[in-house]
Amino acid sequence: NAGVTQTPKFQVLKTGQSMTLQCAQDMNHEYMSWYRQDPGMGLRLIHYSVGAGITDQGEVPNGYNVSRSTTEDFPLRLLSAAPSQTSVYFCASSRTSGNTIYFGEGSWLTVV
Amino acid sequence: DAKTTQPPSMDCAEGRAANLPCNHSTISGNEYVYWYRQIHSQGPQYIIHGLKNNETNEMASLIITEDRKSSTLILPHATLRDTAVYYCIVRVVNSGAGSYQLTFGKGTKLSVIP
């Protein structure tokens, strides 16, 4: 199984540009989420989804949009990138509430 | 604020047991203790979790005190590949949406020394 797959792994954006970080899982997990990790800090939750068509905000949602049209995919959109969004982004999934959460390998984003 | 307290760093000799402590004095009865680790430039990796009983799997053992206010993760024979940041996380596990979230602190940076 591929598990949780994120693309791209590295991206450089100019301020004001838009882009989408892709996340896909092949484990039929209901729950998916996006975290960001800044240097020397733990992960912080951006948005999460408990199933197709359902999304909600996490701790740091501003500047990001998400949608969940299928069980497998949970893209994270930056509509107008800012230097403060320079970070490492991790997608995660779990089968249901209470199950172990598994993470992707990360997407390194730099906004200049 | 993270609900756990961990030492910022620890060293362990290769081949010896690594014992990583975690304090969670405000843990509630419906909260589990989870351990993840993050090897440099990789995504967090699940290690083990428990509620009140000690747990063991192929990676590690988890010892939870009787009052559940602290726990210890044990890597029985540390190798150089175990060098990573280890996160202790308390997590509500029920049907509510909040149970999906993991709140990460700064963790313990474990350095395994040859």
PDB file of C-alpha atoms in Angstrom:
ATOM      1  CA  ASN A   1       0.000   0.000   0.000  1.00  0.00           C
ATOM      2  CA  ALA A   2       1.168   3.531  -0.734  1.00  0.00           C
ATOM      3  CA  GLY A   3      -0.364   4.903   2.485  1.00  0.00           C
ATOM      4  CA  VAL A   4      -0.591   8.696   2.560  1.00  0.00           C
ATOM      5  CA  THR A   5       0.920  10.336  -0.524  1.00  0.00           C
ATOM      6  CA  GLN A   6       1.686  14.039  -0.794  1.00  0.00           C
ATOM      7  CA  THR A   7       2.671  16.044  -3.860  1.00  0.00           C
ATOM      8  CA  PRO A   8       4.690  18.076  -4.569  1.00  0.00           C
ATOM      9  CA  LYS A   9       7.505  17.383  -2.125  1.00  0.00           C
ATOM     10  CA  PHE A  10       9.128  20.778  -2.708  1.00  0.00           C
ATOM     11  CA  GLN A  11       7.652  24.024  -4.025  1.00  0.00           C
ATOM     12  CA  VAL A  12       8.759  27.653  -4.234  1.00  0.00           C
ATOM     13  CA  LEU A  13       6.071  30.306  -4.676  1.00  0.00           C
ATOM     14  CA  LYS A  14       6.103  34.044  -5.089  1.00  0.00           C
ATOM     15  CA  THR A  15       3.990  36.130  -2.735  1.00  0.00           C
ATOM     16  CA  GLY A  16       0.433  36.317  -4.025  1.00  0.00           C
ATOM     17  CA  GLN A  17       0.582  33.166  -6.124  1.00  0.00           C
ATOM     18  CA  SER A  18      -1.866  30.352  -5.583  1.00  0.00           C
ATOM     19  CA  MET A  19      -1.243  26.644  -5.448  1.00  0.00           C
ATOM     20  CA  THR A  20      -2.684  23.351  -4.267  1.00  0.00           C
ATOM     21  CA  LEU A  21      -0.925  20.727  -2.181  1.00  0.00           C
ATOM     22  CA  GLN A  22      -2.273  17.307  -3.041  1.00  0.00           C
ATOM     23  CA  CYS A  23      -2.921  14.503  -0.566  1.00  0.00           C
ATOM     24  CA  ALA A  24      -4.205  11.042  -1.345  1.00  0.00           C
ATOM     25  CA  GLN A  25      -4.646   7.909   0.751  1.00  0.00           C
ATOM     26  CA  ASP A  26      -5.425   4.409  -0.438  1.00  0.00           C
ATOM     27  CA  MET A  27      -6.521   2.944   2.904  1.00  0.00           C
ATOM     28  CA  ASN A  28     -10.214   3.936   2.695  1.00  0.00           C
ATOM     29  CA  HIS A  29      -9.753   6.180   5.731  1.00  0.00           C
ATOM     30  CA  GLU A  30     -12.645   8.420   6.739  1.00  0.00           C
ATOM     31  CA  TYR A  31     -10.551  11.046   8.469  1.00  0.00           C
ATOM     32  CA  MET A  32      -7.962  13.245   6.763  1.00  0.00           C
ATOM     33  CA  SER A  33      -6.189  16.337   7.942  1.00  0.00           C
ATOM     34  CA  TRP A  34      -3.488  18.877   7.181  1.00  0.00           C
ATOM     35  CA  TYR A  35      -0.813  20.070   9.620  1.00  0.00           C
ATOM     36  CA  ARG A  36       1.978  22.573   9.277  1.00  0.00           C
ATOM     37  CA  GLN A  37       5.312  22.450  11.068  1.00  0.00           C
ATOM     38  CA  ASP A  38       7.521  25.472  11.563  1.00  0.00           C
ATOM     39  CA  PRO A  39      11.196  25.247  12.589  1.00  0.00           C
ATOM     40  CA  GLY A  40      11.718  23.929  16.107  1.00  0.00           C
ATOM     41  CA  MET A  41       8.013  23.481  16.718  1.00  0.00           C
ATOM     42  CA  GLY A  42       5.505  20.686  16.812  1.00  0.00           C
ATOM     43  CA  LEU A  43       2.786  20.197  14.231  1.00  0.00           C
ATOM     44  CA  ARG A  44      -0.297  22.418  14.217  1.00  0.00           C
ATOM     45  CA  LEU A  45      -3.625  21.411  12.719  1.00  0.00           C
ATOM     46  CA  ILE A  46      -4.841  23.512   9.765  1.00  0.00           C
ATOM     47  CA  HIS A  47      -8.025  21.788   8.530  1.00  0.00           C
ATOM     48  CA  TYR A  48      -9.534  18.365   8.835  1.00  0.00           C
ATOM     49  CA  SER A  49     -12.282  16.252   7.277  1.00  0.00           C
ATOM     50  CA  VAL A  50     -14.287  13.448   8.869  1.00  0.00           C
ATOM     51  CA  GLY A  51     -15.623  12.205   5.542  1.00  0.00           C
ATOM     52  CA  ALA A  52     -16.397  13.128   1.953  1.00  0.00           C
ATOM     53  CA  GLY A  53     -18.185  16.464   1.790  1.00  0.00           C
ATOM     54  CA  ILE A  54     -17.367  17.413   5.393  1.00  0.00           C
ATOM     55  CA  THR A  55     -14.539  19.720   6.419  1.00  0.00           C
ATOM     56  CA  ASP A  56     -13.758  21.835   9.462  1.00  0.00           C
ATOM     57  CA  GLN A  57     -11.139  24.249  10.737  1.00  0.00           C
ATOM     58  CA  GLY A  58      -8.255  23.360  12.978  1.00  0.00           C
ATOM     59  CA  GLU A  59      -5.950  25.550  15.038  1.00  0.00           C
ATOM     60  CA  VAL A  60      -4.428  27.653  12.210  1.00  0.00           C
ATOM     61  CA  PRO A  61      -6.887  27.738   9.260  1.00  0.00           C
ATOM     62  CA  ASN A  62      -6.404  31.297   8.003  1.00  0.00           C
ATOM     63  CA  GLY A  63      -5.069  31.542   4.442  1.00  0.00           C
ATOM     64  CA  TYR A  64      -5.976  27.956   3.557  1.00  0.00           C
ATOM     65  CA  ASN A  65      -8.964  26.287   1.923  1.00  0.00           C
ATOM     66  CA  VAL A  66      -9.833  22.614   1.705  1.00  0.00           C
ATOM     67  CA  SER A  67     -12.458  20.405   0.115  1.00  0.00           C
ATOM     68  CA  ARG A  68     -13.215  16.682   0.270  1.00  0.00           C
ATOM     69  CA  SER A  69     -15.050  15.525  -2.816  1.00  0.00           C
ATOM     70  CA  THR A  70     -13.836  11.919  -2.542  1.00  0.00           C
ATOM     71  CA  THR A  71     -12.768   9.660   0.317  1.00  0.00           C
ATOM     72  CA  GLU A  72      -9.270   9.323  -1.149  1.00  0.00           C
ATOM     73  CA  ASP A  73      -8.278  12.956  -1.755  1.00  0.00           C
ATOM     74  CA  PHE A  74      -7.940  16.013   0.488  1.00  0.00           C
ATOM     75  CA  PRO A  75      -6.236  18.934  -1.296  1.00  0.00           C
ATOM     76  CA  LEU A  76      -5.010  22.020   0.556  1.00  0.00           C
ATOM     77  CA  ARG A  77      -5.278  25.309  -1.336  1.00  0.00           C
ATOM     78  CA  LEU A  78      -3.339  28.489  -0.783  1.00  0.00           C
ATOM     79  CA  LEU A  79      -5.263  31.216  -2.622  1.00  0.00           C
ATOM     80  CA  SER A  80      -2.724  34.034  -2.170  1.00  0.00           C
ATOM     81  CA  ALA A  81       0.547  32.795  -0.710  1.00  0.00           C
ATOM     82  CA  ALA A  82       2.319  34.839   1.966  1.00  0.00           C
ATOM     83  CA  PRO A  83       5.864  34.460   3.370  1.00  0.00           C
ATOM     84  CA  SER A  84       4.294  33.444   6.708  1.00  0.00           C
ATOM     85  CA  GLN A  85       3.066  30.300   4.971  1.00  0.00           C
ATOM     86  CA  THR A  86       6.616  29.092   4.411  1.00  0.00           C
ATOM     87  CA  SER A  87       6.551  25.791   6.259  1.00  0.00           C
ATOM     88  CA  VAL A  88       6.521  22.021   5.994  1.00  0.00           C
ATOM     89  CA  TYR A  89       3.044  20.627   5.433  1.00  0.00           C
ATOM     90  CA  PHE A  90       1.938  17.154   6.485  1.00  0.00           C
ATOM     91  CA  CYS A  91      -1.195  15.343   5.460  1.00  0.00           C
ATOM     92  CA  ALA A  92      -2.567  12.647   7.754  1.00  0.00           C
ATOM     93  CA  SER A  93      -5.366  10.100   7.802  1.00  0.00           C
ATOM     94  CA  SER A  94      -7.036   7.557  10.060  1.00  0.00           C
ATOM     95  CA  ARG A  95      -9.718   4.950   9.561  1.00  0.00           C
ATOM     96  CA  THR A  96     -12.223   6.450  11.973  1.00  0.00           C
ATOM     97  CA  SER A  97     -12.353   8.397  15.178  1.00  0.00           C
ATOM     98  CA  GLY A  98     -10.046   6.880  17.732  1.00  0.00           C
ATOM     99  CA  ASN A  99      -7.867   4.997  15.298  1.00  0.00           C
ATOM    100  CA  THR A 100      -4.184   5.601  14.823  1.00  0.00           C
ATOM    101  CA  ILE A 101      -3.355   8.615  12.657  1.00  0.00           C
ATOM    102  CA  TYR A 102      -0.815   8.082   9.877  1.00  0.00           C
ATOM    103  CA  PHE A 103       1.201  10.831   8.217  1.00  0.00           C
ATOM    104  CA  GLY A 104       2.563  11.508   4.756  1.00  0.00           C
ATOM    105  CA  GLU A 105       6.191  12.393   4.125  1.00  0.00           C
ATOM    106  CA  GLY A 106       5.646  16.139   3.941  1.00  0.00           C
ATOM    107  CA  SER A 107       5.637  18.994   1.426  1.00  0.00           C
ATOM    108  CA  TRP A 108       8.248  21.731   1.801  1.00  0.00           C
ATOM    109  CA  LEU A 109       6.828  25.103   0.754  1.00  0.00           C
ATOM    110  CA  THR A 110       8.821  28.334   0.486  1.00  0.00           C
ATOM    111  CA  VAL A 111       7.080  31.628  -0.254  1.00  0.00           C
ATOM    112  CA  VAL A 112       9.410  34.424  -1.367  1.00  0.00           C
TER     113      VAL A 112
ATOM    114  CA  ASP B   1      -0.704  24.542  25.248  1.00  0.00           C
ATOM    115  CA  ALA B   2       0.521  20.989  25.064  1.00  0.00           C
ATOM    116  CA  LYS B   3      -0.806  18.796  27.871  1.00  0.00           C
ATOM    117  CA  THR B   4       2.466  16.929  28.239  1.00  0.00           C
ATOM    118  CA  THR B   5       5.941  17.760  29.505  1.00  0.00           C
ATOM    119  CA  GLN B   6       9.041  16.110  28.081  1.00  0.00           C
ATOM    120  CA  PRO B   7      12.762  16.790  28.482  1.00  0.00           C
ATOM    121  CA  PRO B   8      14.059  18.677  25.447  1.00  0.00           C
ATOM    122  CA  SER B   9      16.892  16.261  24.732  1.00  0.00           C
ATOM    123  CA  MET B  10      18.437  12.948  25.768  1.00  0.00           C
ATOM    124  CA  ASP B  11      21.420  10.842  24.748  1.00  0.00           C
ATOM    125  CA  CYS B  12      21.552   7.066  24.639  1.00  0.00           C
ATOM    126  CA  ALA B  13      24.403   4.699  23.811  1.00  0.00           C
ATOM    127  CA  GLU B  14      23.823   2.420  20.851  1.00  0.00           C
ATOM    128  CA  GLY B  15      22.564  -0.991  21.942  1.00  0.00           C
ATOM    129  CA  ARG B  16      21.315   0.259  25.296  1.00  0.00           C
ATOM    130  CA  ALA B  17      17.718   0.830  26.297  1.00  0.00           C
ATOM    131  CA  ALA B  18      16.391   4.339  25.752  1.00  0.00           C
ATOM    132  CA  ASN B  19      13.889   5.449  28.387  1.00  0.00           C
ATOM    133  CA  LEU B  20      11.949   8.558  27.428  1.00  0.00           C
ATOM    134  CA  PRO B  21       9.809  10.102  30.176  1.00  0.00           C
ATOM    135  CA  CYS B  22       6.620  12.106  29.804  1.00  0.00           C
ATOM    136  CA  ASN B  23       4.523  13.912  32.390  1.00  0.00           C
ATOM    137  CA  HIS B  24       0.797  14.320  31.798  1.00  0.00           C
ATOM    138  CA  SER B  25      -0.495  15.220  35.231  1.00  0.00           C
ATOM    139  CA  THR B  26      -3.811  16.648  33.971  1.00  0.00           C
ATOM    140  CA  ILE B  27      -4.764  13.635  31.870  1.00  0.00           C
ATOM    141  CA  SER B  28      -8.458  12.764  31.884  1.00  0.00           C
ATOM    142  CA  GLY B  29      -9.968   9.342  32.226  1.00  0.00           C
ATOM    143  CA  ASN B  30     -10.935   9.162  28.546  1.00  0.00           C
ATOM    144  CA  GLU B  31      -7.531  10.249  27.213  1.00  0.00           C
ATOM    145  CA  TYR B  32      -4.990   7.873  25.783  1.00  0.00           C
ATOM    146  CA  VAL B  33      -1.226   8.371  25.748  1.00  0.00           C
ATOM    147  CA  TYR B  34       0.228   8.239  22.241  1.00  0.00           C
ATOM    148  CA  TRP B  35       3.864   8.271  21.167  1.00  0.00           C
ATOM    149  CA  TYR B  36       5.081   9.385  17.759  1.00  0.00           C
ATOM    150  CA  ARG B  37       8.566  10.055  16.491  1.00  0.00           C
ATOM    151  CA  GLN B  38       9.861  12.211  13.695  1.00  0.00           C
ATOM    152  CA  ILE B  39      13.104  11.370  12.019  1.00  0.00           C
ATOM    153  CA  HIS B  40      14.721  14.362  10.359  1.00  0.00           C
ATOM    154  CA  SER B  41      12.841  15.553   7.256  1.00  0.00           C
ATOM    155  CA  GLN B  42      10.232  12.789   7.492  1.00  0.00           C
ATOM    156  CA  GLY B  43       6.601  12.634   8.556  1.00  0.00           C
ATOM    157  CA  PRO B  44       5.710  11.657  12.123  1.00  0.00           C
ATOM    158  CA  GLN B  45       5.699   7.901  12.665  1.00  0.00           C
ATOM    159  CA  TYR B  46       3.304   6.187  15.057  1.00  0.00           C
ATOM    160  CA  ILE B  47       5.057   4.116  17.745  1.00  0.00           C
ATOM    161  CA  ILE B  48       2.610   2.971  20.391  1.00  0.00           C
ATOM    162  CA  HIS B  49      -0.335   4.054  22.530  1.00  0.00           C
ATOM    163  CA  GLY B  50      -2.061   3.020  25.742  1.00  0.00           C
ATOM    164  CA  LEU B  51      -4.784   3.913  28.204  1.00  0.00           C
ATOM    165  CA  LYS B  52      -3.724   2.511  31.583  1.00  0.00           C
ATOM    166  CA  ASN B  53      -2.101  -0.848  31.023  1.00  0.00           C
ATOM    167  CA  ASN B  54       1.478  -1.278  29.910  1.00  0.00           C
ATOM    168  CA  GLU B  55       1.789  -1.973  26.208  1.00  0.00           C
ATOM    169  CA  THR B  56       4.436  -3.572  24.019  1.00  0.00           C
ATOM    170  CA  ASN B  57       4.816  -3.927  20.280  1.00  0.00           C
ATOM    171  CA  GLU B  58       7.630  -4.641  17.864  1.00  0.00           C
ATOM    172  CA  MET B  59       9.000  -1.123  18.194  1.00  0.00           C
ATOM    173  CA  ALA B  60       8.753  -0.229  21.856  1.00  0.00           C
ATOM    174  CA  SER B  61       7.181  -0.632  25.273  1.00  0.00           C
ATOM    175  CA  LEU B  62       4.990   1.886  27.039  1.00  0.00           C
ATOM    176  CA  ILE B  63       4.880   2.010  30.814  1.00  0.00           C
ATOM    177  CA  ILE B  64       2.071   4.103  32.336  1.00  0.00           C
ATOM    178  CA  THR B  65       2.057   4.811  36.064  1.00  0.00           C
ATOM    179  CA  GLU B  66      -0.897   3.635  38.102  1.00  0.00           C
ATOM    180  CA  ASP B  67      -2.174   7.191  38.619  1.00  0.00           C
ATOM    181  CA  ARG B  68      -1.676   7.797  34.843  1.00  0.00           C
ATOM    182  CA  LYS B  69       0.098  11.079  35.497  1.00  0.00           C
ATOM    183  CA  SER B  70       3.274  10.001  33.738  1.00  0.00           C
ATOM    184  CA  SER B  71       4.581   7.428  31.309  1.00  0.00           C
ATOM    185  CA  THR B  72       7.833   6.126  29.871  1.00  0.00           C
ATOM    186  CA  LEU B  73       8.554   5.002  26.354  1.00  0.00           C
ATOM    187  CA  ILE B  74      11.210   2.308  26.218  1.00  0.00           C
ATOM    188  CA  LEU B  75      13.218   1.466  23.113  1.00  0.00           C
ATOM    189  CA  PRO B  76      14.861  -1.787  24.272  1.00  0.00           C
ATOM    190  CA  HIS B  77      17.962  -1.739  22.064  1.00  0.00           C
ATOM    191  CA  ALA B  78      18.501   1.684  20.569  1.00  0.00           C
ATOM    192  CA  THR B  79      20.149   1.938  17.169  1.00  0.00           C
ATOM    193  CA  LEU B  80      21.475   4.939  15.274  1.00  0.00           C
ATOM    194  CA  ARG B  81      18.277   4.906  13.206  1.00  0.00           C
ATOM    195  CA  ASP B  82      16.295   5.644  16.364  1.00  0.00           C
ATOM    196  CA  THR B  83      17.789   9.145  16.495  1.00  0.00           C
ATOM    197  CA  ALA B  84      14.688  11.350  16.204  1.00  0.00           C
ATOM    198  CA  VAL B  85      12.351  13.714  18.013  1.00  0.00           C
ATOM    199  CA  TYR B  86       9.889  11.756  20.150  1.00  0.00           C
ATOM    200  CA  TYR B  87       6.476  13.221  20.888  1.00  0.00           C
ATOM    201  CA  CYS B  88       4.258  12.190  23.793  1.00  0.00           C
ATOM    202  CA  ILE B  89       0.627  13.149  23.128  1.00  0.00           C
ATOM    203  CA  VAL B  90      -2.553  12.739  25.140  1.00  0.00           C
ATOM    204  CA  ARG B  91      -5.605  12.267  23.003  1.00  0.00           C
ATOM    205  CA  VAL B  92      -9.310  11.888  23.612  1.00  0.00           C
ATOM    206  CA  VAL B  93     -10.543   8.827  21.744  1.00  0.00           C
ATOM    207  CA  ASN B  94     -14.285   8.857  21.246  1.00  0.00           C
ATOM    208  CA  SER B  95     -16.776   9.600  18.514  1.00  0.00           C
ATOM    209  CA  GLY B  96     -16.365  13.371  18.679  1.00  0.00           C
ATOM    210  CA  ALA B  97     -14.519  15.343  16.015  1.00  0.00           C
ATOM    211  CA  GLY B  98     -11.927  16.504  18.535  1.00  0.00           C
ATOM    212  CA  SER B  99     -10.654  12.974  18.882  1.00  0.00           C
ATOM    213  CA  TYR B 100      -9.169  13.214  15.434  1.00  0.00           C
ATOM    214  CA  GLN B 101      -6.691  15.886  16.471  1.00  0.00           C
ATOM    215  CA  LEU B 102      -3.183  15.360  17.759  1.00  0.00           C
ATOM    216  CA  THR B 103      -1.697  18.253  19.740  1.00  0.00           C
ATOM    217  CA  PHE B 104       2.073  18.178  19.403  1.00  0.00           C
ATOM    218  CA  GLY B 105       4.452  19.768  21.899  1.00  0.00           C
ATOM    219  CA  LYS B 106       8.167  20.179  21.230  1.00  0.00           C
ATOM    220  CA  GLY B 107       9.066  16.594  22.077  1.00  0.00           C
ATOM    221  CA  THR B 108      12.359  15.062  23.152  1.00  0.00           C
ATOM    222  CA  LYS B 109      15.264  14.964  20.761  1.00  0.00           C
ATOM    223  CA  LEU B 110      16.883  11.560  21.269  1.00  0.00           C
ATOM    224  CA  SER B 111      20.438  11.178  20.048  1.00  0.00           C
ATOM    225  CA  VAL B 112      21.750   7.623  19.850  1.00  0.00           C
ATOM    226  CA  ILE B 113      25.511   7.679  20.161  1.00  0.00           C
ATOM    227  CA  PRO B 114      27.793   5.007  18.652  1.00  0.00           C
TER     228      PRO B 114
END
